[in-house]
Amino acid sequence: MFEPAAEEERLRLTPGMYAVFFPEDIHRPGLRSGDGEPASPIRKAVFKISTALFDQA
């Protein structure tokens, strides 16, 4: 849906890791690492949290 951006970075997550993306962040779930490693059977799990909770901190 989006062309790669110059400032784009790839995150390699291993079991036990997670990433947080805010509503304005573009993300590309399900990309492979490019080193021949098979794709994970779990591609994406979504938990929606109100960003208003961050304003309370």
JSON list of N, CA, C and O in Angstrom, two decimals, residues 1-6 8 26 28:
[
{"chain": "A", "resi": 1, "resn": "MET", "atom": "N", "xyz": [0.81, -1.19, 0.00]},
{"chain": "A", "resi": 1, "resn": "MET", "atom": "CA", "xyz": [0.00, 0.00, 0.00]},
{"chain": "A", "resi": 1, "resn": "MET", "atom": "C", "xyz": [0.87, 1.27, 0.00]},
{"chain": "A", "resi": 1, "resn": "MET", "atom": "O", "xyz": [0.43, 2.29, -0.48]},
{"chain": "A", "resi": 2, "resn": "PHE", "atom": "N", "xyz": [2.07, 1.18, 0.56]},
{"chain": "A", "resi": 2, "resn": "PHE", "atom": "CA", "xyz": [2.95, 2.34, 0.63]},
{"chain": "A", "resi": 2, "resn": "PHE", "atom": "C", "xyz": [4.29, 2.01, -0.01]},
{"chain": "A", "resi": 2, "resn": "PHE", "atom": "O", "xyz": [4.78, 0.90, 0.10]},
{"chain": "A", "resi": 3, "resn": "GLU", "atom": "N", "xyz": [4.89, 2.98, -0.65]},
{"chain": "A", "resi": 3, "resn": "GLU", "atom": "CA", "xyz": [6.23, 2.82, -1.19]},
{"chain": "A", "resi": 3, "resn": "GLU", "atom": "C", "xyz": [7.22, 2.91, -0.03]},
{"chain": "A", "resi": 3, "resn": "GLU", "atom": "O", "xyz": [6.98, 3.63, 0.94]},
{"chain": "A", "resi": 4, "resn": "PRO", "atom": "N", "xyz": [8.38, 2.21, -0.11]},
{"chain": "A", "resi": 4, "resn": "PRO", "atom": "CA", "xyz": [9.38, 2.32, 0.95]},
{"chain": "A", "resi": 4, "resn": "PRO", "atom": "C", "xyz": [9.83, 3.77, 1.13]},
{"chain": "A", "resi": 4, "resn": "PRO", "atom": "O", "xyz": [9.99, 4.50, 0.16]},
{"chain": "A", "resi": 5, "resn": "ALA", "atom": "N", "xyz": [10.03, 4.17, 2.37]},
{"chain": "A", "resi": 5, "resn": "ALA", "atom": "CA", "xyz": [10.48, 5.53, 2.69]},
{"chain": "A", "resi": 5, "resn": "ALA", "atom": "C", "xyz": [11.97, 5.51, 2.98]},
{"chain": "A", "resi": 5, "resn": "ALA", "atom": "O", "xyz": [12.51, 4.51, 3.46]},
{"chain": "A", "resi": 6, "resn": "ALA", "atom": "N", "xyz": [12.66, 6.61, 2.71]},
{"chain": "A", "resi": 6, "resn": "ALA", "atom": "CA", "xyz": [14.10, 6.70, 2.93]},
{"chain": "A", "resi": 6, "resn": "ALA", "atom": "C", "xyz": [14.46, 6.46, 4.39]},
{"chain": "A", "resi": 6, "resn": "ALA", "atom": "O", "xyz": [15.49, 5.84, 4.70]},
{"chain": "A", "resi": 8, "resn": "GLU", "atom": "N", "xyz": [12.87, 4.61, 6.52]},
{"chain": "A", "resi": 8, "resn": "GLU", "atom": "CA", "xyz": [12.27, 3.37, 6.99]},
{"chain": "A", "resi": 8, "resn": "GLU", "atom": "C", "xyz": [13.32, 2.46, 7.61]},
{"chain": "A", "resi": 8, "resn": "GLU", "atom": "O", "xyz": [14.43, 2.36, 7.13]},
{"chain": "A", "resi": 26, "resn": "ILE", "atom": "N", "xyz": [3.32, 3.99, 9.96]},
{"chain": "A", "resi": 26, "resn": "ILE", "atom": "CA", "xyz": [3.12, 3.02, 8.89]},
{"chain": "A", "resi": 26, "resn": "ILE", "atom": "C", "xyz": [3.92, 1.78, 9.28]},
{"chain": "A", "resi": 26, "resn": "ILE", "atom": "O", "xyz": [5.07, 1.88, 9.68]},
{"chain": "A", "resi": 28, "resn": "ARG", "atom": "N", "xyz": [4.63, -2.58, 8.21]},
{"chain": "A", "resi": 28, "resn": "ARG", "atom": "CA", "xyz": [4.51, -3.61, 7.18]},
{"chain": "A", "resi": 28, "resn": "ARG", "atom": "C", "xyz": [4.62, -4.99, 7.83]},
{"chain": "A", "resi": 28, "resn": "ARG", "atom": "O", "xyz": [5.68, -5.59, 7.85]}
]
